[in-house]
Amino acid sequence: MFEQAFKNIDDILHKDAGCTSELDYTEQSSWLLFLKYLEALETEKSQIAELDDKKYKYILEEPYRWQVWAAPRTADGKLDHNNAITGPDLLDFVNSKLFPYLQGFKQKATGPDTIEYKIGEIFSEIKNRIQSGYNLREVIEHVEELKFRSQTEKHELSHLYEAKIKNMGNAGRNGGEYYTPRPLIRAMITVVDPRIGETVYDGAVGSAGFLCEAFDYMSMQTKKAADLKTLQEKTFYGKEKKSLAYVIAIMNMILHGIEAPNIIHTNTLGENINDIQPKDQKDVVLANPPFGGKERKEVQQNFAIKTGETAFLFLQHFIRMLKPGGRGAIVIKNTFLSNSDNASVSLRKLLLESCNLHTVLDMPSGTFQGAGVKTVVLFFEKGAPTRKVWYYQFDAGRNMGKTNPLNDDDLQEFVALQKTFANSAKSWSVDVAMINATNFDLSVKNPDGGEAIVQRSPQEIMDEIAVLDAESADVLAKIRELL
């Protein structure tokens, strides 16, 4: 029903000088969708108040409400083109009046868990990139076609928005950081099995794919109104460093049905893990943290195991964020299992000794579109040491990529076998006593198929060369200092 409106919006943004990629299209669609959603939310709440013979206090002052500046209506309900500002006047209003007004909500809000705070945060982090006021007017009129009235409409909008996020990931630049294949996320959630009353956390939230899918999974467990309220307000928590991803995460969760998402815009790794208290800990952690990044020395000081590798810092954070008995499922680069550097060895030791690493899902290259790296998913429970690790080596029987992406059926066997840790041609168990106690090597070695051969892509090889060159330069610099 709304697919054509989304396509029309992208077509208009494509011809605007201020928008150059799918990332820009998604960002600009997001802030407009948010304001349209806010108008629908306020209208619904005002109608409910009227039925109860109460007066509703609007969040936005009248001049800044969608139906006043963006989509004024005539008496017969049609768009009032005479009073709908456009061109340079529209740009001036949006840039010099609307955005500054909305940014001010961050200071007015009573706390970060309110929708007022989210309004202020969103409009403090992004800006209007649409340079033509006439293009902006056209986009607004297509956004106006989108409705948030029924669950069916919201479901379709969330589906279309997910498609935009996926396209953004495929487009390159940094878009791939924000998109984890949904079939993989759903399989991870099924194995971890979060229940109503438990808290779910992602400290590298990206587009909030994990939290949205967990919400859908847990929504099927609701039996009374209190359950839905718990899911809405006290279940899902996330943190995100990047502004664009933060905005997309908020909008994605709203479209999935969570009115005021508990997402904080912050650098998760900037927090000292020793400051994490029991009250901060969660029951379930689901995440695909960015890997290959490098963190500054002062950030590394927040962790017991010092390393510049972003994913290794995140893994320490996630272990600390879990309650005793809590469950985690984390995507990480497969080289973590066998790297011989001190940080990797220490982190594997920490994981095995403080958690029960019960499952390792080995995924092939091509799982993540636009990235040639091989990954694994670590499934673990905090509070008891590992006794046995069950491995599953996924093989789709085809080369995966943009035209042959991962699907839900691909992972059905993994989910079924994992319930009993069954052995098969693709799965086996390793007793922790068989793991080398010096280097804690956890490499994927199928006893039926010999040692797994890792076919590295040219990009992986080039990335490793770049890392080694950087390390060599660092060593040479230190030697020069000693001369």
Short mmCIF file of C-alpha atoms in Angstrom, two decimals:
data_model
loop_
_atom_site.label_atom_id
_atom_site.label_comp_id
_atom_site.label_asym_id
_atom_site.label_seq_id
_atom_site.Cartn_x
_atom_site.Cartn_y
_atom_site.Cartn_z
CA MET A 1 0.00 0.00 0.00
CA PHE A 2 2.80 2.44 0.88
CA GLU A 3 5.61 1.02 -1.27
CA GLN A 4 5.09 3.53 -4.08
CA ALA A 5 5.24 6.45 -1.64
CA PHE A 6 8.63 5.23 -0.36
CA LYS A 7 9.90 4.85 -3.94
CA ASN A 8 8.69 8.35 -4.85
CA ILE A 9 10.45 9.83 -1.82
CA ASP A 10 13.75 8.20 -2.80
CA ASP A 11 13.36 9.38 -6.42
CA ILE A 12 12.94 12.98 -5.27
CA LEU A 13 15.88 12.80 -2.85
CA HIS A 14 18.01 11.27 -5.59
CA LYS A 15 17.71 14.44 -7.67
CA ASP A 16 18.38 16.80 -4.74
CA ALA A 17 21.93 18.16 -4.54
CA GLY A 18 22.11 17.66 -0.78
CA CYS A 19 21.47 13.91 -0.82
CA THR A 20 24.11 11.72 -2.42
CA SER A 21 23.53 8.16 -1.17
CA GLU A 22 21.11 5.65 0.35
CA LEU A 23 22.39 6.75 3.76
CA ASP A 24 21.19 10.30 3.08
CA TYR A 25 17.85 9.06 1.74
CA THR A 26 17.25 7.03 4.90
CA GLU A 27 18.34 9.85 7.21
CA GLN A 28 16.09 12.44 5.58
CA SER A 29 13.14 10.06 5.35
CA SER A 30 13.64 9.26 9.04
CA TRP A 31 13.23 12.73 10.51
CA LEU A 32 10.19 13.42 8.34
CA LEU A 33 8.65 10.05 9.21
CA PHE A 34 9.29 10.76 12.88
CA LEU A 35 7.39 14.05 12.78
CA LYS A 36 4.55 12.44 10.84
CA TYR A 37 4.43 9.65 13.44
CA LEU A 38 4.46 12.21 16.26
CA GLU A 39 1.46 13.95 14.72
CA ALA A 40 -0.43 10.63 14.52
CA LEU A 41 0.49 9.81 18.13
CA GLU A 42 -0.66 13.18 19.44
CA THR A 43 -3.90 13.02 17.46
CA GLU A 44 -4.68 9.58 18.90
CA LYS A 45 -3.92 10.69 22.47
CA SER A 46 -6.00 13.85 22.13
CA GLN A 47 -8.96 11.78 20.88
CA ILE A 48 -8.62 9.37 23.83
CA ALA A 49 -8.51 12.34 26.24
CA GLU A 50 -11.59 13.82 24.62
CA LEU A 51 -13.51 10.56 25.11
CA ASP A 52 -12.57 10.69 28.81
CA ASP A 53 -13.71 14.33 28.94
CA LYS A 54 -10.13 15.47 29.58
CA LYS A 55 -7.95 18.06 27.89
CA TYR A 56 -4.82 16.76 26.17
CA LYS A 57 -1.63 18.77 26.46
CA TYR A 58 0.23 18.65 23.16
CA ILE A 59 3.98 18.04 23.15
CA LEU A 60 4.55 20.44 20.25
CA GLU A 61 3.33 24.02 20.14
CA GLU A 62 0.83 24.65 17.36
CA PRO A 63 3.11 26.32 14.75
CA TYR A 64 5.44 23.29 14.82
CA ARG A 65 2.84 20.56 14.48
CA TRP A 66 2.92 18.55 11.24
CA GLN A 67 -0.66 19.38 10.33
CA VAL A 68 0.07 23.12 10.62
CA TRP A 69 3.38 23.66 8.78
CA ALA A 70 3.72 20.49 6.68
CA ALA A 71 0.21 19.38 5.77
CA PRO A 72 -2.47 22.01 6.48
CA ARG A 73 -5.96 20.92 5.43
CA THR A 74 -8.97 22.66 3.95
CA ALA A 75 -12.44 22.28 5.49
CA ASP A 76 -13.13 19.26 3.26
CA GLY A 77 -9.93 17.51 4.42
CA LYS A 78 -7.80 18.09 1.32
CA LEU A 79 -4.25 19.45 1.39
CA ASP A 80 -4.44 23.24 1.54
CA HIS A 81 -1.90 24.27 -1.11
CA ASN A 82 -2.57 27.98 -0.47
CA ASN A 83 -1.34 27.71 3.13
CA ALA A 84 1.31 25.03 2.66
CA ILE A 85 4.67 26.81 2.56
CA THR A 86 7.14 25.73 -0.09
CA GLY A 87 10.39 26.71 -1.82
CA PRO A 88 12.81 29.03 0.04
CA ASP A 89 10.16 29.86 2.68
CA LEU A 90 9.83 26.19 3.59
CA LEU A 91 13.60 25.73 3.81
CA ASP A 92 13.94 28.82 5.98
CA PHE A 93 11.22 27.61 8.36
CA VAL A 94 12.70 24.10 8.68
CA ASN A 95 16.32 25.18 9.11
CA SER A 96 16.00 28.33 11.21
CA LYS A 97 12.80 27.69 13.20
CA LEU A 98 11.67 24.05 13.28
CA PHE A 99 15.01 22.33 13.96
CA PRO A 100 16.15 24.81 16.67
CA TYR A 101 12.74 24.48 18.38
CA LEU A 102 12.88 20.68 18.36
CA GLN A 103 16.51 20.63 19.53
CA GLY A 104 15.42 22.53 22.64
CA PHE A 105 13.38 19.58 23.90
CA LYS A 106 16.54 17.85 25.12
CA GLN A 107 16.95 20.47 27.87
CA LYS A 108 13.22 20.58 28.70
CA ALA A 109 12.72 16.81 29.07
CA THR A 110 12.33 15.27 32.53
CA GLY A 111 14.56 12.32 31.59
CA PRO A 112 16.15 10.32 28.76
CA ASP A 113 13.33 7.75 28.75
CA THR A 114 10.74 10.31 27.59
CA ILE A 115 9.64 11.00 24.02
CA GLU A 116 10.46 14.69 24.61
CA TYR A 117 14.10 13.77 25.20
CA LYS A 118 14.12 11.61 22.07
CA ILE A 119 12.79 14.55 20.04
CA GLY A 120 15.58 16.81 21.31
CA GLU A 121 18.26 14.16 20.81
CA ILE A 122 17.23 13.30 17.26
CA PHE A 123 17.10 16.89 16.04
CA SER A 124 20.36 17.75 17.79
CA GLU A 125 22.15 15.00 15.89
CA ILE A 126 20.95 15.42 12.32
CA LYS A 127 20.26 18.29 9.98
CA ASN A 128 18.05 18.86 6.99
CA ARG A 129 20.16 17.97 3.94
CA ILE A 130 17.46 18.67 1.35
CA GLN A 131 18.63 21.82 -0.44
CA SER A 132 15.59 22.52 -2.58
CA GLY A 133 12.48 23.70 -0.77
CA TYR A 134 10.42 22.49 -3.73
CA ASN A 135 11.89 18.99 -3.42
CA LEU A 136 11.20 19.10 0.31
CA ARG A 137 7.56 20.03 -0.35
CA GLU A 138 7.21 17.06 -2.73
CA VAL A 139 8.74 14.68 -0.19
CA ILE A 140 6.42 15.98 2.55
CA GLU A 141 3.37 15.34 0.38
CA HIS A 142 4.45 11.72 -0.15
CA VAL A 143 5.19 11.27 3.56
CA GLU A 144 1.66 12.59 4.20
CA GLU A 145 0.34 9.56 2.28
CA LEU A 146 1.77 7.26 4.98
CA LYS A 147 -0.56 6.44 7.87
CA PHE A 148 0.09 5.10 11.37
CA ARG A 149 -3.51 4.38 12.34
CA SER A 150 -3.79 0.58 12.39
CA GLN A 151 -1.38 -2.22 13.30
CA THR A 152 -1.54 -3.38 9.68
CA GLU A 153 -0.36 0.03 8.47
CA LYS A 154 2.41 0.17 11.09
CA HIS A 155 3.52 -3.35 10.15
CA GLU A 156 3.76 -2.42 6.46
CA LEU A 157 5.68 0.77 7.27
CA SER A 158 8.13 -1.15 9.47
CA HIS A 159 8.64 -3.70 6.69
CA LEU A 160 9.37 -0.95 4.14
CA TYR A 161 11.68 0.85 6.54
CA GLU A 162 13.62 -2.37 7.12
CA ALA A 163 14.01 -2.63 3.34
CA LYS A 164 15.46 0.90 3.30
CA ILE A 165 17.95 -0.05 6.02
CA LYS A 166 18.95 -3.13 4.04
CA ASN A 167 19.46 -1.06 0.87
CA MET A 168 21.52 1.39 2.88
CA GLY A 169 23.72 -1.47 4.06
CA ASN A 170 24.18 -2.73 0.50
CA ALA A 171 25.08 0.76 -0.71
CA GLY A 172 28.49 0.66 0.94
CA ARG A 173 30.21 3.56 2.71
CA ASN A 174 29.41 2.82 6.36
CA GLY A 175 25.90 1.53 5.72
CA GLY A 176 26.91 -2.09 6.22
CA GLU A 177 27.60 -1.34 9.88
CA TYR A 178 23.90 -0.86 10.43
CA TYR A 179 22.52 -4.03 8.91
CA THR A 180 22.77 -7.59 10.21
CA PRO A 181 20.85 -10.18 8.14
CA ARG A 182 17.48 -10.61 9.83
CA PRO A 183 17.38 -14.43 9.41
CA LEU A 184 20.61 -14.65 11.43
CA ILE A 185 19.20 -12.32 14.11
CA ARG A 186 16.00 -14.37 14.34
CA ALA A 187 17.96 -17.62 14.72
CA MET A 188 20.08 -16.07 17.48
CA ILE A 189 16.96 -14.86 19.31
CA THR A 190 15.27 -18.26 19.00
CA VAL A 191 18.27 -19.97 20.61
CA VAL A 192 18.57 -17.40 23.42
CA ASP A 193 14.76 -17.38 23.91
CA PRO A 194 14.17 -14.10 25.82
CA ARG A 195 11.01 -14.15 27.98
CA ILE A 196 8.65 -11.40 29.14
CA GLY A 197 10.03 -9.93 32.35
CA GLU A 198 13.63 -10.22 31.17
CA THR A 199 15.68 -7.27 29.92
CA VAL A 200 17.36 -7.29 26.49
CA TYR A 201 20.41 -5.15 25.69
CA ASP A 202 22.49 -4.18 22.65
CA GLY A 203 25.34 -1.77 23.31
CA ALA A 204 26.19 -1.45 19.61
CA VAL A 205 22.60 -1.01 18.53
CA GLY A 206 23.08 0.17 14.92
CA SER A 207 19.63 0.18 13.29
CA ALA A 208 18.16 -1.70 16.30
CA GLY A 209 17.59 -4.86 14.28
CA PHE A 210 18.23 -7.10 17.30
CA LEU A 211 15.88 -5.17 19.57
CA CYS A 212 13.12 -4.93 16.96
CA GLU A 213 13.26 -8.65 16.20
CA ALA A 214 13.37 -9.47 19.93
CA PHE A 215 10.28 -7.29 20.42
CA ASP A 216 8.44 -9.20 17.66
CA TYR A 217 9.53 -12.53 19.20
CA MET A 218 8.49 -11.58 22.73
CA SER A 219 5.23 -9.95 21.62
CA MET A 220 3.93 -13.42 20.79
CA GLN A 221 4.22 -14.26 24.51
CA THR A 222 1.89 -11.47 25.69
CA LYS A 223 -1.24 -12.61 27.53
CA LYS A 224 -2.40 -9.40 29.23
CA ALA A 225 -2.09 -5.63 28.88
CA ALA A 226 0.61 -5.51 31.57
CA ASP A 227 2.85 -7.74 29.41
CA LEU A 228 2.70 -5.28 26.51
CA LYS A 229 3.42 -2.39 28.88
CA THR A 230 6.47 -4.27 30.17
CA LEU A 231 7.72 -4.78 26.61
CA GLN A 232 7.09 -1.13 25.77
CA GLU A 233 8.83 0.39 28.76
CA LYS A 234 11.07 -1.99 30.71
CA THR A 235 12.52 -4.57 28.36
CA PHE A 236 14.68 -3.22 25.53
CA TYR A 237 17.80 -1.11 26.03
CA GLY A 238 20.46 0.06 23.62
CA LYS A 239 23.38 2.42 23.10
CA GLU A 240 24.71 3.86 19.86
CA LYS A 241 27.67 6.09 19.12
CA LYS A 242 26.89 7.31 15.60
CA SER A 243 24.27 9.98 15.01
CA LEU A 244 22.70 8.50 11.87
CA ALA A 245 22.44 5.02 13.35
CA TYR A 246 20.91 6.47 16.52
CA VAL A 247 18.16 8.23 14.56
CA ILE A 248 17.47 5.14 12.44
CA ALA A 249 17.32 2.94 15.55
CA ILE A 250 14.76 5.21 17.20
CA MET A 251 12.60 5.33 14.07
CA ASN A 252 12.88 1.58 13.47
CA MET A 253 11.75 0.77 17.00
CA ILE A 254 8.88 3.27 16.80
CA LEU A 255 7.66 1.68 13.57
CA HIS A 256 7.82 -1.73 15.25
CA GLY A 257 5.52 -0.42 17.98
CA ILE A 258 7.72 0.94 20.78
CA GLU A 259 6.67 4.54 21.44
CA ALA A 260 9.67 5.84 23.44
CA PRO A 261 12.66 3.53 22.82
CA ASN A 262 15.26 3.25 25.59
CA ILE A 263 18.15 4.05 23.25
CA ILE A 264 20.95 6.30 24.50
CA HIS A 265 23.26 8.21 22.16
CA THR A 266 26.70 7.59 23.66
CA ASN A 267 30.03 5.87 23.06
CA THR A 268 29.50 2.60 24.92
CA LEU A 269 33.23 1.94 25.04
CA GLY A 270 33.81 5.30 26.73
CA GLU A 271 32.32 3.85 29.92
CA ASN A 272 34.58 2.07 32.42
CA ILE A 273 33.30 -1.47 32.82
CA ASN A 274 34.14 -1.32 36.53
CA ASP A 275 31.41 1.31 36.87
CA ILE A 276 28.74 -1.15 35.72
CA GLN A 277 26.69 -2.04 38.79
CA PRO A 278 24.32 -5.01 39.31
CA LYS A 279 21.36 -2.66 38.78
CA ASP A 280 22.71 -1.88 35.29
CA GLN A 281 23.05 -5.51 34.22
CA LYS A 282 20.63 -7.20 31.81
CA ASP A 283 19.26 -10.72 31.35
CA VAL A 284 20.01 -11.01 27.63
CA VAL A 285 22.64 -9.44 25.37
CA LEU A 286 22.22 -9.63 21.58
CA ALA A 287 24.69 -7.77 19.37
CA ASN A 288 26.86 -7.55 16.29
CA PRO A 289 29.53 -5.08 17.44
CA PRO A 290 31.68 -3.32 14.84
CA PHE A 291 35.01 -5.05 14.28
CA GLY A 292 38.21 -3.86 12.66
CA GLY A 293 37.94 -0.44 14.28
CA LYS A 294 40.58 1.04 16.53
CA GLU A 295 39.95 2.75 19.84
CA ARG A 296 42.20 5.36 21.45
CA LYS A 297 44.49 4.55 24.39
CA GLU A 298 42.30 6.43 26.87
CA VAL A 299 39.28 4.32 25.84
CA GLN A 300 41.30 1.12 26.25
CA GLN A 301 41.98 2.12 29.85
CA ASN A 302 38.31 1.37 30.58
CA PHE A 303 38.96 -2.35 30.16
CA ALA A 304 40.96 -5.02 31.97
CA ILE A 305 42.19 -6.50 28.68
CA LYS A 306 43.78 -3.67 26.69
CA THR A 307 43.34 -3.81 22.92
CA GLY A 308 42.57 -1.42 20.09
CA GLU A 309 40.19 -3.92 18.45
CA THR A 310 36.69 -2.54 18.90
CA ALA A 311 34.92 -5.91 18.93
CA PHE A 312 37.17 -7.27 21.70
CA LEU A 313 36.36 -4.27 23.90
CA PHE A 314 32.67 -4.74 23.22
CA LEU A 315 32.86 -8.43 24.16
CA GLN A 316 34.32 -7.48 27.55
CA HIS A 317 31.57 -4.91 27.99
CA PHE A 318 28.86 -7.42 27.12
CA ILE A 319 30.16 -10.03 29.56
CA ARG A 320 30.14 -7.41 32.31
CA MET A 321 26.66 -6.19 31.34
CA LEU A 322 25.11 -9.64 31.79
CA LYS A 323 23.51 -10.60 35.08
CA PRO A 324 24.74 -13.85 36.64
CA GLY A 325 22.87 -16.52 34.71
CA GLY A 326 22.30 -14.08 31.83
CA ARG A 327 22.51 -15.21 28.22
CA GLY A 328 24.41 -13.71 25.31
CA ALA A 329 24.63 -14.16 21.54
CA ILE A 330 27.37 -12.09 19.90
CA VAL A 331 28.59 -11.92 16.29
CA ILE A 332 32.36 -11.62 16.03
CA LYS A 333 35.05 -12.08 13.38
CA ASN A 334 36.10 -15.75 13.22
CA THR A 335 39.79 -14.92 13.67
CA PHE A 336 38.94 -14.20 17.33
CA LEU A 337 38.86 -17.98 17.85
CA SER A 338 42.53 -18.49 16.97
CA ASN A 339 44.44 -15.17 17.05
CA SER A 340 47.64 -15.60 19.04
CA ASP A 341 48.05 -12.01 20.33
CA ASN A 342 47.84 -11.49 24.09
CA ALA A 343 44.48 -9.72 24.00
CA SER A 344 42.78 -12.51 22.02
CA VAL A 345 44.20 -15.24 24.24
CA SER A 346 43.25 -13.37 27.43
CA LEU A 347 39.75 -12.69 26.16
CA ARG A 348 39.16 -16.34 25.19
CA LYS A 349 40.38 -17.35 28.66
CA LEU A 350 38.00 -14.85 30.28
CA LEU A 351 35.08 -16.09 28.19
CA LEU A 352 35.72 -19.77 28.93
CA GLU A 353 36.30 -19.28 32.65
CA SER A 354 33.53 -16.79 33.45
CA CYS A 355 30.87 -18.05 31.03
CA ASN A 356 29.55 -21.27 29.62
CA LEU A 357 30.35 -20.90 25.92
CA HIS A 358 27.96 -23.65 24.89
CA THR A 359 27.58 -22.92 21.15
CA VAL A 360 29.69 -21.55 18.30
CA LEU A 361 27.89 -20.97 14.98
CA ASP A 362 30.41 -20.71 12.14
CA MET A 363 29.14 -18.54 9.25
CA PRO A 364 30.72 -18.32 5.77
CA SER A 365 31.89 -15.21 3.95
CA GLY A 366 29.02 -13.63 2.05
CA THR A 367 26.71 -13.75 5.06
CA PHE A 368 27.12 -10.01 5.43
CA GLN A 369 26.60 -8.28 2.12
CA GLY A 370 29.39 -5.90 1.23
CA ALA A 371 31.83 -7.57 3.65
CA GLY A 372 33.97 -10.57 2.75
CA VAL A 373 34.90 -11.47 6.31
CA LYS A 374 33.96 -14.76 7.93
CA THR A 375 32.15 -14.51 11.24
CA VAL A 376 31.05 -16.70 14.12
CA VAL A 377 28.25 -16.29 16.63
CA LEU A 378 29.15 -16.96 20.25
CA PHE A 379 26.31 -18.20 22.48
CA PHE A 380 27.07 -18.21 26.19
CA GLU A 381 25.65 -18.05 29.71
CA LYS A 382 27.38 -16.05 32.42
CA GLY A 383 28.29 -17.46 35.81
CA ALA A 384 29.67 -20.95 35.21
CA PRO A 385 32.80 -22.05 33.36
CA THR A 386 32.63 -23.77 30.00
CA ARG A 387 32.63 -27.58 30.09
CA LYS A 388 31.84 -28.39 26.46
CA VAL A 389 31.51 -26.33 23.25
CA TRP A 390 29.09 -27.37 20.52
CA TYR A 391 30.07 -26.22 17.02
CA TYR A 392 27.85 -25.89 13.97
CA GLN A 393 29.47 -25.17 10.62
CA PHE A 394 26.85 -23.52 8.44
CA ASP A 395 26.82 -24.35 4.73
CA ALA A 396 24.00 -22.98 2.58
CA GLY A 397 25.03 -25.14 -0.36
CA ARG A 398 25.42 -22.03 -2.51
CA ASN A 399 27.51 -18.89 -2.80
CA MET A 400 25.72 -16.26 -0.77
CA GLY A 401 25.54 -12.65 -1.84
CA LYS A 402 23.17 -9.90 -2.84
CA THR A 403 21.22 -12.16 -5.20
CA ASN A 404 21.35 -15.19 -2.87
CA PRO A 405 21.04 -13.79 0.64
CA LEU A 406 20.65 -15.76 3.84
CA ASN A 407 17.06 -16.83 4.54
CA ASP A 408 15.20 -18.26 7.54
CA ASP A 409 15.06 -21.78 6.09
CA ASP A 410 18.86 -21.86 5.86
CA LEU A 411 19.20 -21.83 9.65
CA GLN A 412 16.36 -24.22 10.57
CA GLU A 413 18.71 -27.19 10.92
CA PHE A 414 21.05 -25.23 13.19
CA VAL A 415 18.19 -24.17 15.48
CA ALA A 416 16.79 -27.72 15.62
CA LEU A 417 20.13 -29.43 16.33
CA GLN A 418 21.21 -26.79 18.84
CA LYS A 419 18.35 -27.67 21.21
CA THR A 420 20.04 -30.99 22.06
CA PHE A 421 23.59 -30.16 20.90
CA ALA A 422 23.27 -33.06 18.47
CA ASN A 423 26.19 -34.28 16.39
CA SER A 424 25.85 -34.34 12.60
CA ALA A 425 27.94 -33.92 9.47
CA LYS A 426 27.97 -30.17 10.25
CA SER A 427 28.03 -30.23 14.06
CA TRP A 428 30.20 -31.66 16.81
CA SER A 429 31.17 -31.08 20.44
CA VAL A 430 34.57 -30.40 21.99
CA ASP A 431 35.27 -31.00 25.67
CA VAL A 432 37.00 -28.03 27.28
CA ALA A 433 39.71 -30.40 28.52
CA MET A 434 40.73 -30.84 24.88
CA ILE A 435 41.27 -27.09 24.43
CA ASN A 436 44.89 -25.94 24.68
CA ALA A 437 45.23 -24.31 28.12
CA THR A 438 48.10 -22.13 26.88
CA ASN A 439 46.46 -20.32 23.98
CA PHE A 440 42.79 -21.37 24.44
CA ASP A 441 42.49 -21.88 20.70
CA LEU A 442 38.82 -22.33 19.77
CA SER A 443 39.27 -22.81 16.01
CA VAL A 444 36.47 -24.46 14.06
CA LYS A 445 37.88 -27.92 13.24
CA ASN A 446 35.28 -30.40 12.03
CA PRO A 447 36.48 -33.88 13.08
CA ASP A 448 34.55 -35.43 10.19
CA GLY A 449 35.84 -33.05 7.57
CA GLY A 450 39.34 -32.32 8.73
CA GLU A 451 40.41 -28.85 9.69
CA ALA A 452 38.23 -26.20 8.15
CA ILE A 453 39.97 -24.36 5.34
CA VAL A 454 39.41 -20.64 5.56
CA GLN A 455 39.19 -19.18 2.07
CA ARG A 456 40.15 -15.58 2.66
CA SER A 457 39.01 -12.88 0.28
CA PRO A 458 41.50 -10.46 -1.33
CA GLN A 459 39.98 -7.69 0.80
CA GLU A 460 40.65 -9.67 4.00
CA ILE A 461 44.24 -10.21 2.96
CA MET A 462 44.69 -6.51 2.13
CA ASP A 463 43.10 -5.52 5.45
CA GLU A 464 45.52 -7.78 7.34
CA ILE A 465 48.49 -6.34 5.42
CA ALA A 466 47.33 -2.83 6.36
CA VAL A 467 47.09 -3.83 10.03
CA LEU A 468 50.54 -5.43 9.98
CA ASP A 469 52.01 -2.35 8.26
CA ALA A 470 50.48 -0.11 10.93
CA GLU A 471 51.88 -2.36 13.69
CA SER A 472 55.32 -2.31 12.05
CA ALA A 473 55.25 1.47 11.79
CA ASP A 474 54.32 1.68 15.48
CA VAL A 475 57.20 -0.60 16.48
CA LEU A 476 59.68 1.38 14.34
CA ALA A 477 58.48 4.64 15.90
CA LYS A 478 59.10 3.25 19.40
CA ILE A 479 62.59 2.07 18.39
CA ARG A 480 63.39 5.56 17.02
CA GLU A 481 62.37 7.05 20.38
CA LEU A 482 64.93 4.83 22.09
CA LEU A 483 67.77 5.89 19.78
#
